[in-house]
CSV table of C-alpha atoms and ligand atoms in Angstrom, one decimal:
chain,number,residue,atom,x,y,z
K,1,MET,CA,0.0,0.0,-0.1
K,2,PRO,CA,1.4,3.4,-0.9
K,3,HIS,CA,1.0,4.9,2.7
K,4,GLN,CA,3.2,2.2,4.0
K,5,ALA,CA,5.6,2.7,1.0
K,6,ASN,CA,8.7,3.6,2.8
K,7,VAL,CA,9.0,0.4,4.9
K,8,ALA,CA,8.0,-1.6,1.8
K,9,LEU,CA,10.5,0.3,-0.2
K,10,GLU,CA,13.5,-0.5,2.0
K,11,THR,CA,12.5,-4.0,2.1
K,12,ARG,CA,12.1,-4.2,-1.7
K,13,ALA,CA,15.2,-2.4,-2.3
K,14,SER,CA,17.3,-4.9,-0.2
K,15,ILE,CA,15.5,-7.7,-2.0
K,16,LEU,CA,16.5,-6.1,-5.3
K,17,GLY,CA,20.1,-5.7,-4.0
K,18,ARG,CA,20.4,-9.3,-3.2
K,19,LYS,CA,19.0,-10.3,-6.5
K,20,PHE,CA,21.6,-8.1,-8.2
K,21,VAL,CA,24.4,-9.7,-6.4
K,22,GLN,CA,23.1,-13.2,-7.4
K,23,ARG,CA,22.6,-12.1,-11.1
K,24,PHE,CA,25.8,-9.9,-11.6
K,25,GLY,CA,27.9,-10.8,-8.7
K,26,GLU,CA,28.5,-7.4,-7.4
K,27,THR,CA,26.9,-5.1,-4.8
K,28,PRO,CA,24.9,-2.4,-6.5
K,29,HIS,CA,23.8,1.2,-5.7
K,30,ILE,CA,20.1,1.4,-5.4
K,31,TYR,CA,17.7,4.3,-6.4
K,32,GLN,CA,14.0,4.9,-6.6
K,33,ALA,CA,11.7,7.2,-8.2
K,34,PRO,CA,8.0,7.8,-7.4
K,35,ALA,CA,5.0,7.8,-9.5
K,36,ARG,CA,2.9,11.0,-9.7
K,37,VAL,CA,-0.7,12.3,-9.6
K,38,ASN,CA,-1.9,15.6,-10.9
K,39,LEU,CA,-4.4,17.5,-8.5
K,40,ILE,CA,-5.3,19.9,-11.3
K,41,GLY,CA,-4.1,21.4,-14.7
K,42,GLU,CA,-4.4,18.7,-17.4
K,43,HIS,CA,-3.1,19.2,-20.9
K,44,THR,CA,-1.7,22.5,-19.9
K,45,ASP,CA,2.0,21.7,-19.6
K,46,TYR,CA,2.6,21.4,-23.4
K,47,ASN,CA,0.9,24.7,-23.7
K,48,ASP,CA,3.5,26.5,-21.5
K,49,GLY,CA,0.8,26.6,-18.7
K,50,PHE,CA,0.4,25.5,-15.1
K,51,VAL,CA,0.1,22.3,-13.5
K,52,MET,CA,-0.3,21.0,-9.7
K,53,PRO,CA,1.1,17.4,-9.5
K,54,ALA,CA,2.5,15.7,-6.4
K,55,ALA,CA,4.7,12.6,-6.3
K,56,ILE,CA,3.2,9.5,-4.7
K,57,GLY,CA,4.4,6.4,-2.9
K,58,PHE,CA,4.5,3.9,-5.7
K,59,SER,CA,8.0,3.6,-7.1
K,60,THR,CA,10.5,2.2,-9.7
K,61,GLU,CA,13.7,0.9,-8.1
K,62,VAL,CA,16.7,0.5,-10.2
K,63,ALA,CA,20.1,-1.4,-8.9
K,64,ILE,CA,23.1,-0.3,-10.7
K,65,ALA,CA,26.9,-1.3,-11.0
K,66,PRO,CA,29.4,-0.6,-13.6
K,67,ARG,CA,30.9,-3.5,-15.9
K,68,SER,CA,34.2,-3.8,-17.5
K,69,ASP,CA,33.1,-3.9,-21.2
K,70,ARG,CA,30.9,-1.6,-23.3
K,71,LYS,CA,27.6,-3.4,-22.8
K,72,LEU,CA,24.6,-1.9,-21.1
K,73,VAL,CA,22.6,-5.0,-19.7
K,74,ILE,CA,19.2,-4.3,-18.3
K,75,HIS,CA,17.1,-6.8,-16.5
K,76,SER,CA,13.4,-6.0,-15.6
K,77,GLU,CA,11.8,-8.1,-12.7
K,78,ASN,CA,8.5,-6.9,-13.8
K,79,TYR,CA,8.9,-8.4,-17.3
K,80,SER,CA,11.4,-11.4,-16.1
K,81,GLU,CA,13.3,-10.4,-19.2
K,82,GLN,CA,17.1,-9.2,-20.0
K,83,ILE,CA,18.2,-7.2,-22.8
K,84,GLU,CA,21.7,-6.1,-23.8
K,85,PHE,CA,22.9,-3.2,-25.8
K,86,ASP,CA,26.5,-2.4,-27.3
K,87,LEU,CA,27.1,1.3,-26.1
K,88,ASP,CA,28.8,1.8,-29.5
K,89,HIS,CA,25.9,0.9,-31.5
K,90,LEU,CA,22.9,2.2,-29.6
K,91,PRO,CA,19.8,1.6,-31.5
K,92,ALA,CA,18.5,4.5,-33.7
K,93,ALA,CA,14.7,3.7,-33.3
K,94,ARG,CA,12.3,2.6,-30.6
K,95,ALA,CA,11.5,-1.3,-30.4
K,96,GLY,CA,8.0,-0.8,-28.9
K,97,HIS,CA,9.5,-2.6,-26.0
K,98,TRP,CA,9.6,-1.8,-22.1
K,99,SER,CA,13.3,-1.2,-22.6
K,100,ASP,CA,12.8,1.8,-24.9
K,101,TYR,CA,12.3,4.1,-21.9
K,102,ALA,CA,15.6,3.0,-20.3
K,103,ILE,CA,17.7,3.1,-23.4
K,104,GLY,CA,16.1,6.4,-24.6
K,105,VAL,CA,17.4,7.9,-21.5
K,106,ALA,CA,20.8,6.5,-22.0
K,107,ILE,CA,20.9,7.8,-25.7
K,108,MET,CA,19.9,11.3,-24.5
K,109,LEU,CA,22.7,11.2,-21.8
K,110,GLU,CA,25.2,10.2,-24.5
K,111,ARG,CA,23.7,12.9,-26.8
K,112,SER,CA,24.2,15.5,-24.0
K,113,GLY,CA,28.0,14.7,-23.7
K,114,LYS,CA,27.9,12.3,-20.9
K,115,LYS,CA,30.1,9.2,-21.7
K,116,LEU,CA,28.6,6.1,-20.4
K,117,GLY,CA,30.7,3.0,-19.5
K,118,GLY,CA,29.5,-0.6,-19.3
K,119,ILE,CA,26.8,-0.9,-16.8
K,120,ASN,CA,24.5,-3.6,-15.3
K,121,LEU,CA,20.9,-2.4,-14.3
K,122,LEU,CA,18.1,-4.4,-12.6
K,123,ILE,CA,14.9,-2.6,-12.4
K,124,ASP,CA,11.6,-3.5,-10.3
K,125,GLY,CA,8.7,-1.4,-9.5
K,126,ASP,CA,5.1,-1.2,-8.3
K,127,VAL,CA,3.7,1.5,-10.3
K,128,PRO,CA,0.4,0.4,-11.9
K,129,GLN,CA,1.1,0.1,-15.6
K,130,GLY,CA,-1.3,2.0,-17.9
K,131,ALA,CA,-3.2,3.7,-15.1
K,132,GLY,CA,-1.9,7.3,-15.9
K,133,LEU,CA,0.2,7.4,-12.9
K,134,SER,CA,3.4,7.9,-14.8
K,135,SER,CA,5.0,4.8,-14.7
K,136,SER,CA,7.2,5.7,-17.8
K,137,ALA,CA,8.4,8.9,-16.1
K,138,SER,CA,9.2,7.0,-12.9
K,139,LEU,CA,11.2,4.5,-15.0
K,140,GLU,CA,12.9,7.2,-17.0
K,141,ILE,CA,13.8,9.3,-14.0
K,142,ALA,CA,15.0,6.3,-11.9
K,143,VAL,CA,17.3,5.2,-14.7
K,144,GLY,CA,18.5,8.7,-15.5
K,145,TYR,CA,19.4,9.5,-11.9
K,146,ALA,CA,21.1,6.1,-11.4
K,147,LEU,CA,23.1,6.5,-14.6
K,148,LEU,CA,24.1,10.0,-13.8
K,149,ASP,CA,25.0,9.4,-10.3
K,150,LEU,CA,27.1,6.4,-11.5
K,151,THR,CA,28.8,8.3,-14.2
K,152,ASP,CA,29.5,11.5,-12.2
K,153,SER,CA,30.8,9.5,-9.1
K,154,ALA,CA,33.2,7.5,-11.5
K,155,ILE,CA,34.3,10.7,-13.5
K,156,ASP,CA,33.9,13.9,-11.5
K,157,HIS,CA,33.0,13.2,-8.0
K,158,PRO,CA,34.9,10.3,-6.2
K,159,ALA,CA,32.6,10.7,-3.3
K,160,ILE,CA,29.1,10.3,-4.5
K,161,ASP,CA,27.1,13.4,-3.9
K,162,GLN,CA,23.6,13.3,-4.9
K,163,THR,CA,23.2,17.1,-4.8
K,164,ASN,CA,25.3,17.5,-7.9
K,165,ILE,CA,22.6,16.0,-10.0
K,166,ASP,CA,20.5,18.9,-11.6
K,167,ARG,CA,17.0,17.7,-11.2
K,168,THR,CA,15.4,20.0,-13.7
K,169,LYS,CA,18.0,19.2,-16.5
K,170,LEU,CA,17.3,15.4,-15.6
K,171,ALA,CA,13.6,16.1,-16.2
K,172,LEU,CA,14.2,17.7,-19.5
K,173,LEU,CA,16.4,14.8,-20.6
K,174,CYS,CA,14.0,12.2,-19.8
K,175,GLN,CA,11.1,14.3,-21.4
K,176,GLN,CA,13.3,14.5,-24.6
K,177,ALA,CA,13.7,10.7,-24.5
K,178,GLU,CA,9.9,10.1,-24.5
K,179,ASN,CA,9.4,12.9,-27.1
K,180,GLU,CA,12.2,11.9,-29.6
K,181,PHE,CA,12.8,8.2,-28.8
K,182,VAL,CA,9.6,6.5,-27.5
K,183,GLY,CA,7.6,8.9,-29.7
K,184,ALA,CA,5.1,10.5,-27.0
K,185,ARG,CA,5.0,14.1,-27.3
K,186,CYS,CA,4.3,14.4,-23.7
K,187,GLY,CA,4.9,17.7,-21.7
K,188,ILE,CA,7.3,18.3,-18.8
K,189,MET,CA,4.9,17.6,-15.8
K,190,ASP,CA,5.6,14.1,-15.1
K,191,GLN,CA,9.2,14.0,-15.2
K,192,PHE,CA,9.4,17.3,-13.4
K,193,VAL,CA,7.4,16.1,-10.4
K,194,VAL,CA,9.1,12.7,-10.4
K,195,SER,CA,12.4,14.6,-9.9
K,196,HIS,CA,11.3,17.4,-7.9
K,197,GLY,CA,8.5,15.9,-5.6
K,198,ARG,CA,8.4,17.0,-2.0
K,199,ARG,CA,6.8,14.9,0.8
K,200,GLY,CA,3.6,16.4,2.2
K,201,ASN,CA,3.6,19.0,-0.8
K,202,ALA,CA,2.0,19.6,-4.2
K,203,LEU,CA,4.0,21.6,-6.7
K,204,LEU,CA,2.7,24.5,-8.8
K,205,LEU,CA,4.7,24.4,-11.7
K,206,ASP,CA,5.0,27.2,-14.4
K,207,CYS,CA,5.7,24.9,-17.3
K,208,ARG,CA,7.3,27.8,-19.4
K,209,SER,CA,9.9,29.0,-16.9
K,210,LEU,CA,10.1,25.7,-15.0
K,211,GLU,CA,9.8,27.7,-11.7
K,212,TYR,CA,7.7,26.1,-9.0
K,213,ARG,CA,6.3,26.6,-5.6
K,214,LEU,CA,5.6,23.9,-3.0
K,215,LEU,CA,2.0,23.9,-1.7
K,216,PRO,CA,1.4,22.0,1.4
K,217,VAL,CA,-1.4,19.3,1.3
K,218,PRO,CA,-3.4,20.3,4.4
K,219,GLU,CA,-3.0,17.8,7.4
K,220,GLY,CA,-6.0,15.3,7.5
K,221,THR,CA,-6.5,15.3,3.9
K,222,SER,CA,-6.0,12.2,1.8
K,223,LEU,CA,-5.5,11.7,-2.0
K,224,ALA,CA,-7.8,8.8,-3.1
K,225,ILE,CA,-6.8,7.6,-6.4
K,226,CYS,CA,-9.4,5.5,-8.1
K,227,ASN,CA,-8.2,3.2,-11.0
K,228,THR,CA,-11.0,2.5,-13.7
K,229,MET,CA,-9.0,-0.3,-14.8
K,230,VAL,CA,-9.2,1.0,-18.4
K,231,LYS,CA,-5.7,0.9,-19.7
K,232,HIS,CA,-4.4,4.3,-20.8
K,233,SER,CA,-1.2,4.8,-23.1
K,234,ILE,CA,-0.1,8.4,-24.1
K,235,ALA,CA,2.1,6.5,-26.8
K,236,LYS,CA,-1.1,6.0,-28.6
K,237,GLY,CA,-2.6,8.6,-31.2
K,238,GLU,CA,-5.1,10.5,-29.2
K,239,TYR,CA,-2.7,12.4,-26.9
K,240,ASN,CA,-0.4,13.6,-29.7
K,241,GLN,CA,-3.6,14.5,-31.7
K,242,ARG,CA,-4.9,16.8,-28.7
K,243,ARG,CA,-1.5,18.3,-28.7
K,244,ALA,CA,-1.6,19.0,-32.6
K,245,GLU,CA,-5.3,20.5,-32.1
K,246,CYS,CA,-3.9,22.9,-29.5
K,247,GLU,CA,-1.0,23.9,-31.7
K,248,ALA,CA,-3.3,24.4,-34.7
K,249,GLY,CA,-5.6,26.5,-32.4
K,250,MET,CA,-2.7,28.6,-31.5
K,251,ARG,CA,-1.4,29.2,-35.1
K,252,ALA,CA,-5.0,30.4,-35.9
K,253,LEU,CA,-5.3,32.8,-32.9
K,254,SER,CA,-1.8,34.2,-33.3
K,255,LYS,CA,-2.9,36.1,-36.4
K,256,TYR,CA,-5.0,38.3,-34.0
K,257,LEU,CA,-3.0,37.9,-31.0
K,258,PRO,CA,0.7,38.3,-32.3
K,259,HIS,CA,2.0,38.7,-28.6
K,260,ALA,CA,0.9,35.1,-27.8
K,261,ARG,CA,3.6,32.4,-28.3
K,262,ALA,CA,1.4,29.6,-26.6
K,263,LEU,CA,-2.0,29.1,-25.3
K,264,ARG,CA,-0.9,30.2,-22.0
K,265,ASP,CA,-0.7,33.8,-23.3
K,266,VAL,CA,-4.5,33.6,-24.4
K,267,THR,CA,-7.2,34.8,-22.1
K,268,LEU,CA,-10.7,33.9,-21.9
K,269,GLN,CA,-11.7,37.5,-23.2
K,270,ASP,CA,-9.3,36.8,-26.2
K,271,LEU,CA,-11.5,33.7,-27.0
K,272,GLU,CA,-14.7,35.5,-26.5
K,273,LYS,CA,-13.5,37.9,-29.2
K,274,TYR,CA,-11.6,35.8,-31.7
K,275,GLY,CA,-13.0,32.2,-30.9
K,276,HIS,CA,-15.4,32.5,-33.8
K,277,LYS,CA,-12.5,32.3,-36.1
K,278,LEU,CA,-11.6,28.8,-35.1
K,279,PRO,CA,-13.5,25.7,-36.0
K,280,ASP,CA,-15.9,24.3,-33.3
K,281,VAL,CA,-13.4,21.4,-32.2
K,282,GLY,CA,-10.3,24.0,-32.1
K,283,LEU,CA,-12.4,26.5,-30.1
K,284,ARG,CA,-13.3,23.9,-27.5
K,285,ARG,CA,-9.8,22.5,-27.3
K,286,CYS,CA,-8.4,26.0,-26.6
K,287,ARG,CA,-11.1,26.9,-24.2
K,288,HIS,CA,-10.3,23.8,-22.1
K,289,VAL,CA,-6.5,24.9,-22.0
K,290,VAL,CA,-7.3,28.6,-21.2
K,291,SER,CA,-9.8,27.9,-18.5
K,292,GLU,CA,-7.8,25.1,-17.0
K,293,ASP,CA,-4.8,27.4,-16.5
K,294,VAL,CA,-7.2,29.9,-14.6
K,295,CYS,CA,-8.5,26.9,-12.5
K,296,VAL,CA,-4.9,26.0,-11.6
K,297,GLN,CA,-4.1,29.5,-10.4
K,298,GLN,CA,-7.4,29.7,-8.4
K,299,ALA,CA,-6.6,26.2,-7.0
K,300,ALA,CA,-3.3,27.3,-5.7
K,301,GLU,CA,-4.7,30.3,-3.9
K,302,ALA,CA,-7.5,28.1,-2.5
K,303,LEU,CA,-4.9,25.6,-1.1
K,304,GLU,CA,-2.8,28.1,0.3
K,305,ARG,CA,-5.7,29.4,2.4
K,306,GLN,CA,-6.7,25.9,3.2
K,307,ASP,CA,-10.1,26.5,1.5
K,308,LEU,CA,-10.6,22.9,0.5
K,309,PRO,CA,-14.4,23.1,-0.6
K,310,ALA,CA,-13.3,25.8,-3.0
K,311,PHE,CA,-10.4,23.7,-4.3
K,312,GLY,CA,-12.8,20.8,-4.6
K,313,LYS,CA,-15.2,23.0,-7.0
K,314,LEU,CA,-12.4,23.8,-9.2
K,315,MET,CA,-11.6,20.1,-9.6
K,316,LEU,CA,-15.1,19.5,-10.8
K,317,GLU,CA,-15.0,22.6,-13.2
K,318,SER,CA,-11.6,21.0,-14.6
K,319,HIS,CA,-13.2,17.6,-15.0
K,320,ARG,CA,-16.3,19.0,-17.0
K,321,SER,CA,-13.9,20.8,-19.3
K,322,LEU,CA,-11.7,17.8,-19.9
K,323,ARG,CA,-14.8,15.7,-20.5
K,324,ASP,CA,-16.9,18.3,-22.6
K,325,ASP,CA,-14.4,20.7,-24.3
K,326,PHE,CA,-11.0,18.5,-24.4
K,327,GLU,CA,-12.9,15.2,-24.9
K,328,VAL,CA,-10.3,13.1,-23.3
K,329,SER,CA,-12.5,11.5,-20.4
K,330,CYS,CA,-14.7,8.3,-20.9
K,331,THR,CA,-17.7,6.9,-19.3
K,332,GLU,CA,-15.7,5.0,-16.6
K,333,LEU,CA,-13.8,8.0,-15.5
K,334,ASP,CA,-17.1,10.1,-15.4
K,335,ILE,CA,-18.8,7.4,-13.6
K,336,MET,CA,-16.0,7.3,-10.9
K,337,VAL,CA,-16.1,11.2,-10.5
K,338,GLU,CA,-19.9,11.3,-10.2
K,339,LEU,CA,-19.7,8.3,-7.4
K,340,ALA,CA,-17.0,10.1,-5.7
K,341,GLU,CA,-18.7,13.6,-5.6
K,342,LYS,CA,-21.6,11.9,-3.7
K,343,ALA,CA,-19.5,10.3,-1.0
K,344,GLU,CA,-19.1,11.9,2.4
K,345,GLY,CA,-15.9,14.0,3.3
K,346,VAL,CA,-15.1,14.4,-0.6
K,347,TYR,CA,-13.8,18.0,-1.5
K,348,GLY,CA,-13.6,17.3,-5.2
K,349,SER,CA,-12.8,14.7,-7.8
K,350,ARG,CA,-11.6,14.7,-11.5
K,351,MET,CA,-9.8,12.6,-13.9
K,352,THR,CA,-6.2,12.8,-13.5
K,353,GLY,CA,-3.2,12.6,-16.2
K,354,GLY,CA,-3.7,12.1,-20.0
K,355,GLY,CA,-7.2,10.5,-19.9
K,356,PHE,CA,-8.8,8.0,-22.1
K,357,GLY,CA,-9.0,5.6,-19.1
K,358,GLY,CA,-6.5,5.5,-16.1
K,359,CYS,CA,-7.5,7.2,-12.8
K,360,THR,CA,-9.3,9.8,-11.0
K,361,ILE,CA,-7.9,11.9,-8.1
K,362,THR,CA,-10.3,12.6,-5.2
K,363,LEU,CA,-9.4,15.0,-2.4
K,364,ILE,CA,-11.1,13.6,0.7
K,365,LYS,CA,-10.9,14.1,4.6
K,366,ALA,CA,-8.7,11.4,5.8
K,367,GLU,CA,-11.3,10.1,8.4
K,368,CYS,CA,-13.6,9.3,5.7
K,369,VAL,CA,-11.5,7.0,3.4
K,370,ASP,CA,-12.7,3.6,4.8
K,371,ARG,CA,-16.4,4.3,3.8
K,372,PHE,CA,-15.4,6.0,0.6
K,373,GLN,CA,-13.4,3.0,-0.5
K,374,GLN,CA,-16.5,0.7,0.2
K,375,ILE,CA,-18.8,2.9,-1.7
K,376,ILE,CA,-16.6,3.4,-4.7
K,377,GLN,CA,-15.9,-0.5,-5.0
K,378,GLN,CA,-19.7,-1.3,-4.8
K,379,GLY,CA,-20.9,1.7,-6.9
K,380,TYR,CA,-18.3,1.2,-9.7
K,381,GLU,CA,-18.6,-2.5,-9.8
K,382,ARG,CA,-22.4,-2.3,-10.0
K,383,ALA,CA,-22.2,0.4,-12.7
K,384,ILE,CA,-19.4,-1.0,-14.9
K,385,GLY,CA,-19.0,-4.7,-13.9
K,386,CYS,CA,-15.5,-4.5,-13.0
K,387,LYS,CA,-13.6,-4.0,-9.7
K,388,PRO,CA,-11.8,-0.8,-9.3
K,389,GLU,CA,-8.4,-0.4,-7.4
K,390,ILE,CA,-8.2,2.4,-4.9
K,391,TYR,CA,-4.8,3.8,-3.7
K,392,ILE,CA,-4.9,6.1,-0.7
K,393,CYS,CA,-2.0,8.2,-1.0
K,394,THR,CA,-0.1,11.1,0.4
K,395,ALA,CA,2.3,13.4,-1.3
K,396,ASP,CA,5.8,12.0,-1.4
K,397,ASP,CA,9.5,12.7,-2.2
K,398,GLY,CA,10.9,12.8,-5.6
K,399,VAL,CA,13.7,10.7,-6.9
K,400,GLY,CA,16.8,9.5,-4.8
K,401,ARG,CA,19.3,7.0,-3.9
K,402,ILE,CA,18.3,4.5,-1.1
K,403,GLU,CA,21.3,2.5,-0.7
Y,501,GLA,C1,0.5,12.9,-19.6
Y,501,GLA,C2,1.7,13.7,-20.1
Y,501,GLA,C3,1.8,15.0,-19.4
Y,501,GLA,C4,0.6,15.8,-19.4
Y,501,GLA,C5,-0.7,14.9,-19.1
Y,501,GLA,C6,-2.0,15.6,-19.3
Y,501,GLA,O1,0.5,12.4,-18.2
Y,501,GLA,O2,3.0,12.9,-19.9
Y,501,GLA,O3,3.0,15.6,-19.8
Y,501,GLA,O4,0.4,16.3,-20.6
Y,501,GLA,O5,-0.8,13.7,-19.8
Y,501,GLA,O6,-2.0,16.8,-18.3
């Protein structure tokens, strides 16, 4: 369970360490990177806008040690599979395989000028796959951090010093791996929060400047994540299509708003004035992004004054906009939100992440979570005919070394 994650994480890390010794005959260093949930601000990151994610206690663990040749050997415990690469002939294109995320990061590191030596990697994790909780960013950041720490400690810093790793550069590099190697044109949100997450806090991130502010999640509040069990993958076409629709909308608007570089620079008043110049779908896509940015700013203010009912209303507004204007929700997500909204102690609920399945996020009084879980289990199963998974989480730390 995520709220017991740290005890579980240490146990998992020492098991992974033992497995590494059995498989590769050496004692590794071990790293972990969390998953993420987004409280509000969806499909705004690639429009230079604002998001409010938090790292959560699922994680990817990576055990790593150098080898004396020029091979990169990666074993996945989750897939029970091992794959080898020659560092002098890294693949030019993705293979549609789990290893794409790890190898993509290694390739971007090399491109950025880091010279990797031979490496053994053992990877394990408990981030639900295809649930929209960023299992891919968690894997990329865990691998990237481990590779950087190993390379930097071997070359630059004889005593390993984690503070030498620039977490923002790491996030950008992993986003580049996903954009250019894996082929998903994701924004920066997931990699950024997996790198920078802080226990007990959500991050208000400006995706243009990459400046962020920590926003404490009030005591006594839980993040209930409900998995519809509808698999989501942003490498599929719809995500890239939404991004292209936003770009097309922006291109059309920039004729009338020459100062605007991205939808982040467009206001609701601008849309009232010039929206009729766009096709209906284009207008709705842009309206979502512009209104969602406003919601995020208002939600940050609400959280700062600990006004959770106001925060909850904004979550619902965001969900409606994602459902009706951006059209990335689905029946299962809508039903999950409706069920949550009726439950006791709930401030607000919405779909989280890219959409088309995956999870909802509900902000709820901690004392009400038991009853909430029962209501959602029963209600969702009755409506959809499938058992949901529910994860009760708190905000957690970003990537780091465990051993
Ligand atoms: C996915 C992407 C993010 C972001 C969200 C939607 O999680 O990886 O960059 O665009 O979808 O907010």
